[in-house]
Amino acid sequence: MQAPGTILGLESSCDDTAAAVLHMGDGKGGAEILSNIVYGQGNLHAAYGGVVPELAARAHAEKLDIVVTEALAAAGLDLGGIDAVAVTAGPGLIGGVISGVMCAKGIAAGADLPLIGVNHLAGHALTPRLTDDVEYPYLVLLVSGGHCQFLIVRGCDSFTRIGGTIDDAPGEAFDKCARLLGLPQPGGPSIETEARLGNPRRFRFPRPMLDRPGCDMSFSGLKTALLRARNELVSEQGGLRREDRADLCAAFQAALSDVLVEKTRRALDLYLAESAARPVLAVAGGVAANAAVRDGLNTIANQRSAAFVAPPVQLCTDNAAMIAYAGGELLATGARDDLTLAARPRWPLDQISPAMLGTGKKGAKA
Ligand code: KG4
Ligand code: ZN
C-alpha cells in the first residue's frame, strides 16, 4: 500500500481510551488530523494512587466503540471513508491493549480494511513527524508518567535507545511528590504551579547519576529526599507552611530538570556525532508540558545548533492520532497485520539495546 489515505487509530494501553481519524499526506511526514477524541480515566483511579489494570481494561472495553463512533462523526465520515485501522498493540497494561486490539480486529474484519498494530512508544516517538514534518534521523526524549527514554529515530520502525530511566519515570516522580505534599493529581502541573512561588535553592536535592557516564537516569531517590525534608520540617515546626511547600516543589523541579537537561546534552552529543544534515531534538510525553524542562531542553538544542521541536501538549500526552500516524507510515512501507495480531505487554522499540527492567505505576517499562 503506497498511499494509506485515511486512517482510524485506536489507543487503550494505559488510562486513556482514544480514537482518531487522520488523513496521511504523501507518507513522508505530516498529516491532517480530522478528529482526535480522548476519554481519560483519571477519576476512576483517583482513589487508588495509580492505575488499577482491571478497572482500566473494563473501562476501555466499555468506551472503545463510543470513542470510535465519536471520532468518525467528528471527522464527518463513516467506515466507508476509512482506508485502514491502526491500533496500539503494546506495550502497556495488557487488559486495555487486548480491548483495543479486539475492537480494531472487529472493525477491520467487518469493514474489510487493512489492519496494522502499532507500538505505543513509536506513536510518541513519531509525533514530531506528524506535527512538524521532521526528517529522519532525529533525537527524541520521551518523558511522561510511564516512559522516559532517549531514542534516535531513524525510520518508522527503526529506533536506537541510547538511555533512559532505570526506575521511576519523571511524571511518576512528579505525581508521587505531589501526593507527599498533599497536592492534587496529576502532580506535574500542581508542582509546577507551586514551584513558581518557591526558592529552588533553599533545599539541595540530589542529581542522581550525573556522576556516571552515559544517558541513563534515576528519579526514585528524589522522592526519598523530598520525603526526608518534609518530615524534618513537620517535626521541627509541627507542619508545612505555604512557603515550605513552594520551596520543596521548586527544589524538586530544579533537581529533576537539571538531570533531564544534562542527560539530554549527552544524548544530543551522541546523536550529533552521527552527523544528521538538519539535526533535531524533539520531546514527547506529558512532562514535556513543564516549562522548566522545556526551556532547559530548548537551551541545550540552541547551544548545539539543533532545532527544538515540542509538539502541542494534547499530542504529547496519550492520544490515538499518533497511533493512526505511526500506522500510516508503517502501511506505506508495505507492513500489514492480520487477525492473528497479538497484544504485547512488553515491546521494546529497540530490540538490540539491553531492556530496562521493572514496572511503573502505569505498567511495564519497555
Ligand atoms: O503522557 P502522559 O499523559 O501519560 C503517560 O504517562 O503516558 O503523561 C502524564 C504525566 C503525569 O505524570 C503528569 O504529572 C505529567 O505527565 N505532567 C507534568 C506536567 N503536566 C503533566 N509533569 C510536569 N510538569 C507538567 N506541567
Ligand atoms: Zn504514553
mmCIF file of C-alpha atoms and ligand atoms in Angstrom:
data_model
loop_
_atom_site.group_PDB
_atom_site.id
_atom_site.type_symbol
_atom_site.label_atom_id
_atom_site.label_comp_id
_atom_site.label_asym_id
_atom_site.label_seq_id
_atom_site.Cartn_x
_atom_site.Cartn_y
_atom_site.Cartn_z
ATOM 1 C CA MET A 1 0.000 0.000 0.000
ATOM 2 C CA GLN A 2 1.745 3.203 -1.109
ATOM 3 C CA ALA A 3 -0.807 5.871 -0.190
ATOM 4 C CA PRO A 4 -2.532 4.854 3.053
ATOM 5 C CA GLY A 5 -5.096 7.666 2.808
ATOM 6 C CA THR A 6 -7.412 7.999 5.795
ATOM 7 C CA ILE A 7 -6.593 6.017 8.930
ATOM 8 C CA LEU A 8 -8.698 5.239 12.003
ATOM 9 C CA GLY A 9 -6.431 4.951 15.063
ATOM 10 C CA LEU A 10 -7.218 3.366 18.447
ATOM 11 C CA GLU A 11 -5.326 3.733 21.742
ATOM 12 C CA SER A 12 -6.112 1.970 25.047
ATOM 13 C CA SER A 13 -2.783 0.915 26.546
ATOM 14 C CA CYS A 14 -2.959 2.863 29.808
ATOM 15 C CA ASP A 15 -5.658 5.116 31.273
ATOM 16 C CA ASP A 16 -6.897 6.953 28.179
ATOM 17 C CA THR A 17 -9.404 5.482 25.715
ATOM 18 C CA ALA A 18 -8.821 7.249 22.421
ATOM 19 C CA ALA A 19 -9.790 7.170 18.763
ATOM 20 C CA ALA A 20 -8.727 9.481 15.954
ATOM 21 C CA VAL A 21 -9.137 9.867 12.222
ATOM 22 C CA LEU A 22 -6.191 11.175 10.297
ATOM 23 C CA HIS A 23 -5.511 11.830 6.664
ATOM 24 C CA MET A 24 -1.935 10.939 5.732
ATOM 25 C CA GLY A 25 -0.105 13.259 3.387
ATOM 26 C CA ASP A 26 2.338 11.709 0.957
ATOM 27 C CA GLY A 27 3.542 9.243 3.643
ATOM 28 C CA LYS A 28 6.811 11.167 4.005
ATOM 29 C CA GLY A 29 5.836 13.185 7.093
ATOM 30 C CA GLY A 30 2.993 15.467 8.085
ATOM 31 C CA ALA A 31 -0.699 14.608 8.130
ATOM 32 C CA GLU A 32 -4.083 16.187 8.740
ATOM 33 C CA ILE A 33 -5.888 15.273 11.951
ATOM 34 C CA LEU A 34 -9.600 15.066 11.151
ATOM 35 C CA SER A 35 -10.630 14.122 14.695
ATOM 36 C CA ASN A 36 -8.909 13.214 17.953
ATOM 37 C CA ILE A 37 -11.107 12.005 20.830
ATOM 38 C CA VAL A 38 -9.673 11.091 24.251
ATOM 39 C CA TYR A 39 -11.591 9.820 27.298
ATOM 40 C CA GLY A 40 -9.313 9.958 30.345
ATOM 41 C CA GLN A 41 -9.923 7.560 33.237
ATOM 42 C CA GLY A 42 -8.352 9.833 35.898
ATOM 43 C CA ASN A 43 -11.485 9.913 38.103
ATOM 44 C CA LEU A 44 -11.837 6.141 38.004
ATOM 45 C CA HIS A 45 -8.398 5.557 39.520
ATOM 46 C CA ALA A 46 -8.106 8.688 41.696
ATOM 47 C CA ALA A 47 -8.762 6.896 44.993
ATOM 48 C CA TYR A 48 -6.116 4.218 44.382
ATOM 49 C CA GLY A 49 -2.930 6.249 43.876
ATOM 50 C CA GLY A 50 -2.257 4.661 40.488
ATOM 51 C CA VAL A 51 -3.949 2.978 37.539
ATOM 52 C CA VAL A 52 -5.824 -0.219 38.510
ATOM 53 C CA PRO A 53 -5.347 -2.513 35.483
ATOM 54 C CA GLU A 54 -8.616 -4.449 35.821
ATOM 55 C CA LEU A 55 -10.689 -1.265 36.169
ATOM 56 C CA ALA A 56 -8.823 0.274 33.234
ATOM 57 C CA ALA A 57 -9.456 -2.746 30.998
ATOM 58 C CA ARG A 58 -13.196 -2.769 31.738
ATOM 59 C CA ALA A 59 -13.497 0.969 31.145
ATOM 60 C CA HIS A 60 -11.641 0.676 27.825
ATOM 61 C CA ALA A 61 -13.937 -2.182 26.731
ATOM 62 C CA GLU A 62 -16.970 -0.020 27.559
ATOM 63 C CA LYS A 63 -15.703 3.165 25.935
ATOM 64 C CA LEU A 64 -13.923 1.996 22.776
ATOM 65 C CA ASP A 65 -16.940 1.773 20.487
ATOM 66 C CA ILE A 66 -18.138 5.144 21.824
ATOM 67 C CA VAL A 67 -14.849 6.906 21.026
ATOM 68 C CA VAL A 68 -14.742 5.294 17.579
ATOM 69 C CA THR A 69 -18.269 6.491 16.826
ATOM 70 C CA GLU A 70 -17.395 9.989 18.077
ATOM 71 C CA ALA A 71 -14.126 10.122 16.129
ATOM 72 C CA LEU A 72 -15.872 9.115 12.888
ATOM 73 C CA ALA A 73 -18.684 11.604 13.486
ATOM 74 C CA ALA A 74 -16.264 14.431 14.294
ATOM 75 C CA ALA A 75 -14.366 13.655 11.082
ATOM 76 C CA GLY A 76 -17.665 13.663 9.146
ATOM 77 C CA LEU A 77 -17.053 10.115 7.917
ATOM 78 C CA ASP A 78 -18.383 6.603 8.261
ATOM 79 C CA LEU A 79 -16.311 3.434 7.937
ATOM 80 C CA GLY A 80 -16.715 3.646 4.154
ATOM 81 C CA GLY A 81 -14.404 6.684 4.268
ATOM 82 C CA ILE A 82 -11.662 4.855 6.167
ATOM 83 C CA ASP A 83 -8.780 3.138 4.349
ATOM 84 C CA ALA A 84 -7.097 1.297 7.252
ATOM 85 C CA VAL A 85 -7.262 0.676 11.014
ATOM 86 C CA ALA A 86 -4.240 1.226 13.278
ATOM 87 C CA VAL A 87 -4.230 0.108 16.911
ATOM 88 C CA THR A 88 -1.826 0.168 19.836
ATOM 89 C CA ALA A 89 -0.728 -3.475 20.219
ATOM 90 C CA GLY A 90 1.657 -2.798 23.165
ATOM 91 C CA PRO A 91 3.499 -2.117 25.360
ATOM 92 C CA GLY A 92 1.078 -1.358 28.170
ATOM 93 C CA LEU A 93 -1.452 -2.769 30.591
ATOM 94 C CA ILE A 94 -2.427 -5.957 28.838
ATOM 95 C CA GLY A 95 -6.188 -5.877 29.508
ATOM 96 C CA GLY A 96 -6.518 -2.463 27.884
ATOM 97 C CA VAL A 97 -4.283 -3.400 24.970
ATOM 98 C CA ILE A 98 -6.360 -6.540 24.335
ATOM 99 C CA SER A 99 -9.576 -4.468 24.385
ATOM 100 C CA GLY A 100 -8.168 -2.132 21.726
ATOM 101 C CA VAL A 101 -6.755 -4.897 19.552
ATOM 102 C CA MET A 102 -10.023 -6.865 19.646
ATOM 103 C CA CYS A 103 -12.015 -3.757 18.752
ATOM 104 C CA ALA A 104 -9.674 -2.947 15.851
ATOM 105 C CA LYS A 105 -9.820 -6.523 14.560
ATOM 106 C CA GLY A 106 -13.607 -6.410 14.642
ATOM 107 C CA ILE A 107 -13.699 -3.181 12.650
ATOM 108 C CA ALA A 108 -11.059 -4.379 10.164
ATOM 109 C CA ALA A 109 -12.814 -7.723 9.617
ATOM 110 C CA GLY A 110 -16.301 -6.206 9.480
ATOM 111 C CA ALA A 111 -15.422 -3.378 7.090
ATOM 112 C CA ASP A 112 -12.774 -5.354 5.167
ATOM 113 C CA LEU A 113 -9.995 -2.887 5.987
ATOM 114 C CA PRO A 114 -6.235 -3.400 6.351
ATOM 115 C CA LEU A 115 -5.096 -3.656 9.982
ATOM 116 C CA ILE A 116 -1.794 -2.515 11.495
ATOM 117 C CA GLY A 117 -0.569 -2.973 15.077
ATOM 118 C CA VAL A 118 1.456 -0.026 16.403
ATOM 119 C CA ASN A 119 3.962 0.184 19.235
ATOM 120 C CA HIS A 120 2.668 2.856 21.631
ATOM 121 C CA LEU A 121 6.182 4.242 22.115
ATOM 122 C CA ALA A 122 6.585 4.521 18.333
ATOM 123 C CA GLY A 123 3.417 6.595 18.334
ATOM 124 C CA HIS A 124 5.004 9.051 20.780
ATOM 125 C CA ALA A 125 8.373 8.950 19.039
ATOM 126 C CA LEU A 126 6.893 9.691 15.577
ATOM 127 C CA THR A 127 4.685 12.577 16.771
ATOM 128 C CA PRO A 128 7.300 15.214 15.774
ATOM 129 C CA ARG A 129 6.876 13.998 12.180
ATOM 130 C CA LEU A 130 3.110 14.278 12.421
ATOM 131 C CA THR A 131 3.222 17.819 13.821
ATOM 132 C CA ASP A 132 6.397 19.314 12.362
ATOM 133 C CA ASP A 133 7.329 17.158 9.390
ATOM 134 C CA VAL A 134 10.720 16.426 10.991
ATOM 135 C CA GLU A 135 13.178 14.468 8.846
ATOM 136 C CA TYR A 136 14.903 11.231 9.923
ATOM 137 C CA PRO A 137 17.149 10.760 11.840
ATOM 138 C CA TYR A 138 16.161 12.858 14.863
ATOM 139 C CA LEU A 139 16.618 12.548 18.597
ATOM 140 C CA VAL A 140 13.535 12.295 20.779
ATOM 141 C CA LEU A 141 13.169 12.347 24.541
ATOM 142 C CA LEU A 142 10.006 10.500 25.604
ATOM 143 C CA VAL A 143 9.186 11.783 29.039
ATOM 144 C CA SER A 144 5.840 11.015 30.666
ATOM 145 C CA GLY A 145 4.205 9.275 33.615
ATOM 146 C CA GLY A 146 5.141 5.869 32.249
ATOM 147 C CA HIS A 147 8.102 6.430 29.949
ATOM 148 C CA CYS A 148 11.500 8.072 29.938
ATOM 149 C CA GLN A 149 13.977 7.270 27.201
ATOM 150 C CA PHE A 150 16.198 8.814 24.542
ATOM 151 C CA LEU A 151 15.670 7.417 21.061
ATOM 152 C CA ILE A 152 17.408 8.130 17.803
ATOM 153 C CA VAL A 153 14.546 7.743 15.347
ATOM 154 C CA ARG A 154 15.914 6.507 12.016
ATOM 155 C CA GLY A 155 12.663 5.381 10.402
ATOM 156 C CA CYS A 156 9.118 4.450 11.385
ATOM 157 C CA ASP A 157 10.330 1.042 12.520
ATOM 158 C CA SER A 158 13.966 1.819 13.274
ATOM 159 C CA PHE A 159 14.902 3.186 16.702
ATOM 160 C CA THR A 160 18.073 3.191 18.757
ATOM 161 C CA ARG A 161 17.616 3.671 22.502
ATOM 162 C CA ILE A 162 20.626 5.440 23.949
ATOM 163 C CA GLY A 163 19.452 5.759 27.541
ATOM 164 C CA GLY A 164 16.503 6.048 29.869
ATOM 165 C CA THR A 165 15.341 5.798 33.447
ATOM 166 C CA ILE A 166 16.326 2.761 35.442
ATOM 167 C CA ASP A 167 13.454 3.242 37.911
ATOM 168 C CA ASP A 168 10.649 5.848 38.061
ATOM 169 C CA ALA A 169 9.576 7.901 35.062
ATOM 170 C CA PRO A 170 9.722 11.671 35.729
ATOM 171 C CA GLY A 171 5.930 12.099 35.589
ATOM 172 C CA GLU A 172 5.627 9.306 38.138
ATOM 173 C CA ALA A 173 8.111 11.187 40.362
ATOM 174 C CA PHE A 174 6.083 14.409 39.998
ATOM 175 C CA ASP A 175 2.893 12.515 40.885
ATOM 176 C CA LYS A 176 4.404 10.779 43.938
ATOM 177 C CA CYS A 177 5.935 14.005 45.262
ATOM 178 C CA ALA A 178 2.662 15.880 44.842
ATOM 179 C CA ARG A 179 0.989 13.173 46.905
ATOM 180 C CA LEU A 180 3.643 13.540 49.637
ATOM 181 C CA LEU A 181 2.887 17.273 49.790
ATOM 182 C CA GLY A 182 -0.886 16.891 49.695
ATOM 183 C CA LEU A 183 -1.166 18.490 46.243
ATOM 184 C CA PRO A 184 -3.766 17.372 43.670
ATOM 185 C CA GLN A 185 -3.140 14.884 40.847
ATOM 186 C CA PRO A 186 -1.754 14.887 38.218
ATOM 187 C CA GLY A 187 1.245 16.038 40.213
ATOM 188 C CA GLY A 188 3.229 17.673 37.406
ATOM 189 C CA PRO A 189 1.030 20.742 36.893
ATOM 190 C CA SER A 190 0.441 21.113 40.687
ATOM 191 C CA ILE A 191 4.152 21.063 41.461
ATOM 192 C CA GLU A 192 4.958 23.395 38.587
ATOM 193 C CA THR A 193 2.409 25.926 39.866
ATOM 194 C CA GLU A 194 3.731 25.771 43.458
ATOM 195 C CA ALA A 195 7.347 25.896 42.264
ATOM 196 C CA ARG A 196 6.751 29.292 40.625
ATOM 197 C CA LEU A 197 6.369 30.796 44.102
ATOM 198 C CA GLY A 198 9.310 28.944 45.654
ATOM 199 C CA ASN A 199 13.048 29.255 46.148
ATOM 200 C CA PRO A 200 14.829 26.352 44.386
ATOM 201 C CA ARG A 201 18.000 26.912 46.448
ATOM 202 C CA ARG A 202 16.601 26.521 49.975
ATOM 203 C CA PHE A 203 16.817 22.711 49.713
ATOM 204 C CA ARG A 204 19.540 20.950 47.770
ATOM 205 C CA PHE A 205 18.168 17.678 46.407
ATOM 206 C CA PRO A 206 20.444 15.093 44.747
ATOM 207 C CA ARG A 207 21.078 14.988 40.993
ATOM 208 C CA PRO A 208 21.190 11.162 40.667
ATOM 209 C CA MET A 209 23.583 9.522 38.190
ATOM 210 C CA LEU A 210 25.095 12.759 36.895
ATOM 211 C CA ASP A 211 28.430 11.455 38.197
ATOM 212 C CA ARG A 212 28.110 8.410 35.946
ATOM 213 C CA PRO A 213 28.799 8.433 32.220
ATOM 214 C CA GLY A 214 26.052 7.792 29.699
ATOM 215 C CA CYS A 215 22.426 8.773 29.325
ATOM 216 C CA ASP A 216 20.705 6.561 31.909
ATOM 217 C CA MET A 217 18.782 8.290 34.692
ATOM 218 C CA SER A 218 17.233 7.563 38.081
ATOM 219 C CA PHE A 219 14.432 9.523 39.714
ATOM 220 C CA SER A 220 13.263 7.364 42.618
ATOM 221 C CA GLY A 221 15.819 8.862 45.074
ATOM 222 C CA LEU A 222 14.347 12.334 44.572
ATOM 223 C CA LYS A 223 11.085 11.450 46.259
ATOM 224 C CA THR A 224 13.013 9.983 49.220
ATOM 225 C CA ALA A 225 14.957 13.259 49.535
ATOM 226 C CA LEU A 226 11.739 15.247 49.405
ATOM 227 C CA LEU A 227 10.084 12.953 51.965
ATOM 228 C CA ARG A 228 13.018 13.395 54.356
ATOM 229 C CA ALA A 229 12.991 17.192 54.017
ATOM 230 C CA ARG A 230 9.220 17.280 54.500
ATOM 231 C CA ASN A 231 9.407 15.084 57.618
ATOM 232 C CA GLU A 232 12.153 17.247 59.143
ATOM 233 C CA LEU A 233 10.067 20.374 58.656
ATOM 234 C CA VAL A 234 6.998 18.702 60.104
ATOM 235 C CA SER A 235 8.865 17.529 63.209
ATOM 236 C CA GLU A 236 10.553 20.946 63.683
ATOM 237 C CA GLN A 237 7.504 23.138 63.052
ATOM 238 C CA GLY A 238 4.573 20.800 63.512
ATOM 239 C CA GLY A 239 3.510 21.182 59.877
ATOM 240 C CA LEU A 240 4.269 22.708 56.475
ATOM 241 C CA ARG A 241 3.827 26.407 55.740
ATOM 242 C CA ARG A 242 2.786 27.566 52.285
ATOM 243 C CA GLU A 243 6.336 28.788 51.514
ATOM 244 C CA ASP A 244 7.844 25.474 52.684
ATOM 245 C CA ARG A 245 5.717 23.622 50.183
ATOM 246 C CA ALA A 246 6.613 26.050 47.412
ATOM 247 C CA ASP A 247 10.342 25.776 48.203
ATOM 248 C CA LEU A 248 10.176 21.953 48.274
ATOM 249 C CA CYS A 249 8.401 21.947 44.889
ATOM 250 C CA ALA A 250 10.907 24.396 43.394
ATOM 251 C CA ALA A 251 13.882 22.348 44.658
ATOM 252 C CA PHE A 252 12.380 19.090 43.390
ATOM 253 C CA GLN A 253 11.599 20.521 39.950
ATOM 254 C CA ALA A 254 15.065 22.072 39.686
ATOM 255 C CA ALA A 255 16.778 18.766 40.537
ATOM 256 C CA LEU A 256 14.646 16.768 38.114
ATOM 257 C CA SER A 257 15.041 19.192 35.241
ATOM 258 C CA ASP A 258 18.810 19.514 35.849
ATOM 259 C CA VAL A 259 19.140 15.730 35.444
ATOM 260 C CA LEU A 260 16.942 15.605 32.346
ATOM 261 C CA VAL A 261 18.728 18.534 30.731
ATOM 262 C CA GLU A 262 22.274 17.291 31.428
ATOM 263 C CA LYS A 263 21.450 13.774 30.207
ATOM 264 C CA THR A 264 19.818 15.296 27.125
ATOM 265 C CA ARG A 265 23.025 17.239 26.449
ATOM 266 C CA ARG A 266 24.919 13.929 26.410
ATOM 267 C CA ALA A 267 22.305 12.188 24.255
ATOM 268 C CA LEU A 268 22.390 15.098 21.809
ATOM 269 C CA ASP A 269 26.174 14.857 21.521
ATOM 270 C CA LEU A 270 25.935 11.118 20.754
ATOM 271 C CA TYR A 271 23.291 11.816 18.116
ATOM 272 C CA LEU A 272 25.203 14.751 16.593
ATOM 273 C CA ALA A 273 28.297 12.562 16.278
ATOM 274 C CA GLU A 274 26.290 10.680 13.638
ATOM 275 C CA SER A 275 26.013 13.968 11.697
ATOM 276 C CA ALA A 276 22.372 14.475 10.736
ATOM 277 C CA ALA A 277 22.085 17.084 7.977
ATOM 278 C CA ARG A 278 19.397 19.051 9.822
ATOM 279 C CA PRO A 279 19.697 17.989 13.478
ATOM 280 C CA VAL A 280 16.555 17.970 15.600
ATOM 281 C CA LEU A 281 15.931 17.432 19.292
ATOM 282 C CA ALA A 282 12.289 16.595 19.905
ATOM 283 C CA VAL A 283 10.367 15.908 23.071
ATOM 284 C CA ALA A 284 7.146 13.974 23.681
ATOM 285 C CA GLY A 285 5.107 12.890 26.710
ATOM 286 C CA GLY A 286 3.168 14.743 29.413
ATOM 287 C CA VAL A 287 6.239 16.086 31.245
ATOM 288 C CA ALA A 288 7.127 17.999 28.069
ATOM 289 C CA ALA A 289 4.410 20.417 29.230
ATOM 290 C CA ASN A 290 6.687 21.563 32.072
ATOM 291 C CA ALA A 291 8.137 24.988 31.282
ATOM 292 C CA ALA A 292 11.372 24.441 33.242
ATOM 293 C CA VAL A 293 12.036 21.181 31.388
ATOM 294 C CA ARG A 294 11.024 22.633 28.014
ATOM 295 C CA ASP A 295 13.170 25.756 28.463
ATOM 296 C CA GLY A 296 16.184 23.686 29.555
ATOM 297 C CA LEU A 297 15.914 21.407 26.526
ATOM 298 C CA ASN A 298 15.409 24.357 24.196
ATOM 299 C CA THR A 299 18.590 25.979 25.527
ATOM 300 C CA ILE A 300 20.617 22.789 25.039
ATOM 301 C CA ALA A 301 19.357 22.436 21.468
ATOM 302 C CA ASN A 302 20.220 26.097 20.705
ATOM 303 C CA GLN A 303 23.721 25.685 22.115
ATOM 304 C CA ARG A 304 24.271 22.737 19.757
ATOM 305 C CA SER A 305 22.575 24.425 16.750
ATOM 306 C CA ALA A 306 19.866 21.773 16.637
ATOM 307 C CA ALA A 307 16.206 22.621 16.088
ATOM 308 C CA PHE A 308 13.955 22.020 19.091
ATOM 309 C CA VAL A 309 10.528 20.515 18.443
ATOM 310 C CA ALA A 310 7.921 20.220 21.183
ATOM 311 C CA PRO A 311 4.519 19.132 19.847
ATOM 312 C CA PRO A 312 1.377 20.687 21.388
ATOM 313 C CA VAL A 313 0.556 19.182 24.770
ATOM 314 C CA GLN A 314 -2.575 17.339 23.598
ATOM 315 C CA LEU A 315 -0.409 15.433 21.105
ATOM 316 C CA CYS A 316 2.398 14.867 23.652
ATOM 317 C CA THR A 317 0.069 13.043 26.052
ATOM 318 C CA ASP A 318 -1.588 9.733 25.148
ATOM 319 C CA ASN A 319 -3.822 10.007 22.093
ATOM 320 C CA ALA A 320 -4.851 7.997 19.043
ATOM 321 C CA ALA A 321 -3.785 10.492 16.358
ATOM 322 C CA MET A 322 -0.176 9.466 16.999
ATOM 323 C CA ILE A 323 -1.168 5.792 16.622
ATOM 324 C CA ALA A 324 -3.008 6.480 13.351
ATOM 325 C CA TYR A 325 0.007 8.422 12.088
ATOM 326 C CA ALA A 326 2.548 5.718 13.012
ATOM 327 C CA GLY A 327 0.222 3.125 11.464
ATOM 328 C CA GLY A 328 0.041 5.185 8.279
ATOM 329 C CA GLU A 329 3.812 5.340 7.978
ATOM 330 C CA LEU A 330 4.110 1.594 8.593
ATOM 331 C CA LEU A 331 1.427 0.821 5.996
ATOM 332 C CA ALA A 332 3.272 2.995 3.483
ATOM 333 C CA THR A 333 6.297 0.683 3.871
ATOM 334 C CA GLY A 334 4.094 -2.291 2.985
ATOM 335 C CA ALA A 335 3.707 -3.536 6.578
ATOM 336 C CA ARG A 336 0.368 -5.142 7.395
ATOM 337 C CA ASP A 337 -1.086 -7.278 10.180
ATOM 338 C CA ASP A 338 -3.890 -9.789 10.092
ATOM 339 C CA LEU A 339 -6.354 -11.185 12.598
ATOM 340 C CA THR A 340 -3.539 -13.038 14.389
ATOM 341 C CA LEU A 341 -2.205 -9.667 15.671
ATOM 342 C CA ALA A 342 -1.259 -10.178 19.330
ATOM 343 C CA ALA A 343 -1.414 -7.737 22.265
ATOM 344 C CA ARG A 344 2.015 -7.379 23.888
ATOM 345 C CA PRO A 345 2.572 -6.160 27.482
ATOM 346 C CA ARG A 346 6.268 -5.573 26.762
ATOM 347 C CA TRP A 347 7.554 -4.423 23.403
ATOM 348 C CA PRO A 348 10.876 -2.562 23.384
ATOM 349 C CA LEU A 349 11.217 -0.273 20.394
ATOM 350 C CA ASP A 350 14.886 -1.047 20.188
ATOM 351 C CA GLN A 351 15.277 -4.836 20.185
ATOM 352 C CA ILE A 352 19.066 -4.673 20.379
ATOM 353 C CA SER A 353 19.874 -2.363 23.329
ATOM 354 C CA PRO A 354 19.523 -4.066 26.716
ATOM 355 C CA ALA A 355 15.990 -3.991 28.143
ATOM 356 C CA MET A 356 15.165 -1.664 31.029
ATOM 357 C CA LEU A 357 13.806 -3.649 33.919
ATOM 358 C CA GLY A 358 10.897 -3.039 36.228
ATOM 359 C CA THR A 359 7.372 -1.798 36.111
ATOM 360 C CA GLY A 360 5.981 1.626 36.809
ATOM 361 C CA LYS A 361 2.552 2.586 38.100
ATOM 362 C CA LYS A 362 1.376 2.542 34.510
ATOM 363 C CA GLY A 363 2.671 -0.945 33.625
ATOM 364 C CA ALA A 364 5.813 -2.500 32.245
ATOM 365 C CA LYS A 365 8.734 -0.290 31.259
ATOM 366 C CA ALA A 366 9.733 -1.096 27.692
HETATM 367 O O1 KG4 B 1 1.993 11.326 28.589
HETATM 368 P P1 KG4 B 1 1.055 11.322 29.738
HETATM 369 O O2 KG4 B 1 -0.280 11.990 29.578
HETATM 370 O O3 KG4 B 1 0.685 9.886 30.193
HETATM 371 C C1 KG4 B 1 1.573 8.848 30.333
HETATM 372 O O4 KG4 B 1 2.215 8.811 31.385
HETATM 373 O O5 KG4 B 1 1.643 8.006 29.410
HETATM 374 O O6 KG4 B 1 1.845 11.990 30.957
HETATM 375 C C2 KG4 B 1 1.226 12.195 32.195
HETATM 376 C C3 KG4 B 1 2.298 12.631 33.160
HETATM 377 C C4 KG4 B 1 1.795 12.733 34.588
HETATM 378 O O7 KG4 B 1 2.667 12.015 35.419
HETATM 379 C C5 KG4 B 1 1.820 14.227 34.866
HETATM 380 O O8 KG4 B 1 2.091 14.544 36.226
HETATM 381 C C6 KG4 B 1 2.923 14.700 33.961
HETATM 382 O O9 KG4 B 1 2.801 13.921 32.789
HETATM 383 N N1 KG4 B 1 2.769 16.126 33.651
HETATM 384 C C7 KG4 B 1 3.648 17.070 34.025
HETATM 385 C C8 KG4 B 1 3.096 18.325 33.638
HETATM 386 N N2 KG4 B 1 1.912 18.080 33.006
HETATM 387 C C9 KG4 B 1 1.726 16.728 33.027
HETATM 388 N N3 KG4 B 1 4.823 16.972 34.661
HETATM 389 C C10 KG4 B 1 5.477 18.112 34.932
HETATM 390 N N4 KG4 B 1 5.020 19.348 34.611
HETATM 391 C C11 KG4 B 1 3.838 19.498 33.962
HETATM 392 N N5 KG4 B 1 3.387 20.714 33.648
HETATM 393 ZN ZN ZN B 2 2.218 7.152 26.503
#
